[in-house]
Tab-separated table of C-alpha atoms in Angstrom:
chain	number	residue	atom	x	y	z
A	35	MET	CA	128.996	185.726	74.451
A	36	THR	CA	129.819	183.628	77.519
A	37	LYS	CA	133.134	181.835	78.000
A	38	TYR	CA	132.822	179.780	81.206
A	39	THR	CA	129.252	178.884	81.915
A	40	PHE	CA	127.053	176.104	80.571
A	41	LYS	CA	123.579	176.551	78.976
A	42	GLN	CA	120.794	173.930	79.424
A	43	LYS	CA	121.419	172.692	75.859
A	44	ASP	CA	125.047	171.807	76.875
A	45	PHE	CA	123.800	169.332	79.430
A	46	LYS	CA	121.755	167.679	76.735
A	47	VAL	CA	124.992	166.343	75.053
A	48	PHE	CA	124.647	163.277	77.374
A	49	SER	CA	121.419	162.264	75.599
A	50	VAL	CA	123.277	162.165	72.147
A	51	GLU	CA	123.206	158.495	71.024
A	52	GLY	CA	126.387	156.702	70.125
A	53	LEU	CA	129.970	157.098	71.367
A	54	GLU	CA	131.263	159.054	68.248
A	55	ASN	CA	128.370	161.424	68.059
A	56	ARG	CA	128.395	162.136	71.778
A	57	MET	CA	132.114	162.828	71.727
A	58	GLN	CA	131.641	165.215	68.898
A	59	ALA	CA	128.943	167.020	70.805
A	60	LEU	CA	131.236	167.151	73.879
A	61	ASP	CA	134.020	168.550	71.813
A	62	GLU	CA	131.859	171.320	70.213
A	63	GLN	CA	129.690	172.320	73.205
A	64	VAL	CA	131.416	171.476	76.441
A	65	ARG	CA	135.154	171.262	76.140
A	66	PRO	CA	135.685	174.960	75.247
A	67	GLN	CA	134.145	175.944	78.604
A	68	LEU	CA	136.173	173.155	80.434
A	69	ASN	CA	139.365	174.368	78.907
A	70	ALA	CA	138.550	178.073	79.786
A	71	LEU	CA	137.634	177.011	83.333
A	72	GLY	CA	140.849	174.948	83.453
A	73	GLU	CA	143.083	177.987	82.665
A	74	ARG	CA	141.210	180.213	85.064
A	75	TYR	CA	141.070	178.047	87.986
A	76	SER	CA	144.443	176.458	87.573
A	77	ASN	CA	145.904	179.958	88.126
A	78	TYR	CA	143.260	180.657	90.918
A	79	LEU	CA	144.223	177.562	92.885
A	80	THR	CA	147.947	178.255	92.382
A	81	GLU	CA	147.456	181.830	93.792
A	82	GLN	CA	145.366	180.614	96.669
A	83	THR	CA	147.419	177.658	97.826
A	84	GLY	CA	151.051	178.594	96.754
A	85	ASP	CA	151.329	175.329	94.996
A	86	THR	CA	151.418	175.004	91.170
A	87	PHE	CA	148.177	173.563	89.832
A	88	TYR	CA	147.680	172.078	86.383
A	89	TYR	CA	144.262	171.287	84.659
A	90	HIS	CA	143.290	168.022	83.083
A	91	VAL	CA	140.188	167.956	80.749
A	92	ALA	CA	138.707	164.484	80.569
A	93	LYS	CA	139.416	162.762	77.220
A	94	HIS	CA	137.404	159.573	77.640
A	95	ALA	CA	140.189	158.009	75.421
A	96	ARG	CA	139.624	154.441	76.855
A	97	ARG	CA	136.086	154.346	75.659
A	98	THR	CA	135.359	152.162	72.610
A	99	VAL	CA	131.660	151.390	72.873
A	100	ASN	CA	129.742	153.132	75.677
A	101	PRO	CA	129.470	156.985	75.504
A	102	PRO	CA	130.475	158.867	78.641
A	103	LYS	CA	127.664	159.997	81.023
A	104	ASP	CA	129.675	162.711	82.585
A	105	THR	CA	132.749	164.838	81.820
A	106	TRP	CA	134.940	167.234	83.848
A	107	VAL	CA	138.111	169.248	84.225
A	108	ALA	CA	140.296	168.318	87.234
A	109	PHE	CA	142.963	170.275	88.955
A	110	ALA	CA	146.101	168.778	90.629
A	111	THR	CA	149.716	169.523	91.276
A	112	ASN	CA	151.035	167.141	88.778
A	113	GLN	CA	151.246	168.011	85.113
A	114	ARG	CA	150.872	164.384	84.027
A	115	GLY	CA	147.844	163.275	85.931
A	116	TYR	CA	145.518	163.907	88.762
A	117	LYS	CA	143.926	160.546	89.908
A	118	MET	CA	146.846	159.670	92.197
A	119	LEU	CA	146.619	162.916	94.029
A	120	PRO	CA	143.985	164.947	96.015
A	121	HIS	CA	142.364	167.082	93.375
A	122	PHE	CA	139.550	169.482	92.512
A	123	GLN	CA	136.985	168.996	89.848
A	124	ILE	CA	134.303	170.952	87.879
A	125	GLY	CA	132.111	168.593	85.910
A	126	LEU	CA	128.704	167.766	84.478
A	127	PHE	CA	126.184	165.026	84.369
A	128	GLU	CA	122.986	165.508	82.222
A	129	SER	CA	121.176	166.588	85.335
A	130	GLN	CA	123.827	168.107	87.523
A	131	LEU	CA	126.835	170.442	87.569
A	132	PHE	CA	129.327	169.535	90.258
A	133	ILE	CA	132.353	171.034	91.991
A	134	MET	CA	134.338	168.796	94.130
A	135	PHE	CA	137.493	168.169	96.133
A	136	GLY	CA	138.871	164.815	97.356
A	137	VAL	CA	140.610	161.585	96.510
A	138	MET	CA	139.928	158.700	94.206
A	139	HIS	CA	140.775	155.053	95.046
A	140	GLU	CA	143.849	155.383	92.878
A	141	ASN	CA	145.384	157.622	95.417
A	142	LYS	CA	147.829	155.384	97.491
A	143	ASN	CA	148.025	158.116	100.136
A	144	LYS	CA	144.405	158.691	100.750
A	145	GLY	CA	144.807	157.738	104.283
A	146	HIS	CA	146.381	161.156	104.808
A	147	MET	CA	143.221	162.823	103.846
A	148	ALA	CA	141.203	160.386	106.213
A	149	ASP	CA	143.618	161.479	109.007
A	150	PHE	CA	143.135	165.137	108.290
A	151	LEU	CA	139.377	164.790	108.145
A	152	ASN	CA	139.294	162.896	111.515
A	153	LYS	CA	141.288	165.774	113.076
A	154	ASN	CA	139.188	168.390	111.387
A	155	ILE	CA	135.678	167.074	111.238
A	156	HIS	CA	134.259	170.295	112.339
A	157	LEU	CA	135.152	171.616	108.825
A	158	LEU	CA	132.752	169.255	107.303
A	159	GLU	CA	130.125	170.084	110.001
A	160	SER	CA	130.467	173.827	109.516
A	161	LEU	CA	129.939	173.713	105.690
A	162	PRO	CA	126.859	175.557	104.263
A	163	SER	CA	123.726	173.494	103.877
A	164	ASP	CA	124.132	172.952	100.067
A	165	TYR	CA	127.367	170.987	100.394
A	166	SER	CA	127.379	167.166	100.075
A	167	LEU	CA	129.746	164.108	100.038
A	168	CYS	CA	130.335	161.884	97.101
A	169	PHE	CA	131.756	158.318	97.742
A	170	ASP	CA	131.941	157.251	94.157
A	171	HIS	CA	132.901	159.645	91.442
A	172	TYR	CA	131.178	157.578	88.742
A	173	ASN	CA	127.776	158.049	90.568
A	174	ILE	CA	125.762	161.093	90.346
A	175	ASP	CA	124.219	160.467	93.815
A	176	LYS	CA	125.663	162.555	96.597
A	177	SER	CA	124.759	162.766	100.390
A	178	PRO	CA	123.967	166.108	101.754
A	179	ILE	CA	126.297	166.778	104.683
A	180	ASP	CA	123.555	168.199	106.935
A	181	SER	CA	121.748	164.717	106.675
A	182	LEU	CA	124.750	162.930	108.133
A	183	SER	CA	125.446	162.615	111.790
A	184	GLN	CA	129.038	162.830	113.178
A	185	GLU	CA	128.905	159.083	113.480
A	186	ASP	CA	127.958	158.850	109.763
A	187	LEU	CA	130.970	161.062	108.852
A	188	LYS	CA	133.396	159.038	111.051
A	189	HIS	CA	132.170	155.906	109.315
A	190	HIS	CA	132.898	157.217	105.789
A	191	ILE	CA	136.218	158.672	106.855
A	192	LYS	CA	137.233	155.320	108.412
A	193	ARG	CA	136.063	153.613	105.284
A	194	LEU	CA	138.277	155.844	103.170
A	195	LYS	CA	141.290	154.712	105.142
A	196	ASP	CA	140.496	151.037	105.350
A	197	VAL	CA	138.870	150.090	102.095
A	198	LYS	CA	141.047	150.100	99.022
A	199	LYS	CA	138.258	151.071	96.537
A	200	ALA	CA	136.883	153.764	98.829
A	201	GLU	CA	136.673	157.403	97.695
A	202	PHE	CA	135.731	160.655	99.454
A	203	PHE	CA	134.792	163.998	97.880
A	204	VAL	CA	133.463	167.115	99.384
A	205	ALA	CA	131.032	168.475	96.725
A	206	ARG	CA	128.566	171.275	95.767
A	207	THR	CA	126.156	170.872	92.896
A	208	LEU	CA	123.941	172.935	90.641
A	209	ASP	CA	120.796	172.054	88.721
A	210	PRO	CA	121.180	172.881	84.983
A	211	LYS	CA	118.289	175.274	85.307
A	212	SER	CA	120.032	177.275	88.082
A	213	GLU	CA	120.147	180.987	87.656
A	214	VAL	CA	123.820	180.860	88.736
A	215	LEU	CA	124.453	179.562	85.205
A	216	ASN	CA	122.859	182.514	83.461
A	217	SER	CA	126.038	184.485	83.174
A	218	ASP	CA	129.832	184.125	83.505
A	219	LYS	CA	129.830	186.672	86.268
A	220	SER	CA	127.403	184.752	88.476
A	221	PHE	CA	128.874	181.343	87.627
A	222	THR	CA	132.595	182.401	88.457
A	223	ALA	CA	131.498	184.138	91.656
A	224	TYR	CA	129.805	180.891	92.625
A	225	LEU	CA	132.926	178.902	91.799
A	226	ASP	CA	135.143	181.310	93.614
A	227	GLU	CA	132.986	180.996	96.646
A	228	THR	CA	132.970	177.131	96.446
A	229	PHE	CA	136.707	176.836	95.959
A	230	ASN	CA	137.294	178.967	98.924
A	231	GLU	CA	135.435	176.408	100.995
A	232	LEU	CA	137.035	173.333	99.390
A	233	ILE	CA	140.532	174.817	99.723
A	234	LYS	CA	139.991	174.282	103.555
A	235	PHE	CA	140.372	170.542	102.922
A	236	TYR	CA	143.469	170.864	100.753
A	237	SER	CA	146.633	170.123	102.719
């Protein structure tokens, strides 16, 4: 029996109609893995960075009508929340699993990340070809880094600093049918590899 990975049927919870029914499906099929991943990778990130990380599984508590189209576990150095800090995420849409590191627009110090990226743009350019950038965490669409010029990267970094609502995440994604998800062993190895790349952007 697997503990961490997601089966194709787990991604189908986002096609369940109605808020209450979808939340029940998330609770039964997806949250156990998110909690297990939260425990494993909060410890992992703490060991790798020397900072104490806490995990936060999405509750979707503010929703009263529209069911969520994605869900996630986030990792940050604040026990009470993560949106105001640079943070890591593991999450799912119906057609995508994502692993990300970056900042949301709620982060009042996101200019610090922009400054870091400007000074270390080579870190973005040297990422493997299956990494992408996400500029809106609500949106499934992501831009492959190898499709962006250095001028494109600088534009998005500048926007992160200058535009209040701007966000910036370095991401890696999997298709629900990926063989990586066939076992906990292959999935956690993939996550370890991904976090080792994303940690380079944590400062």
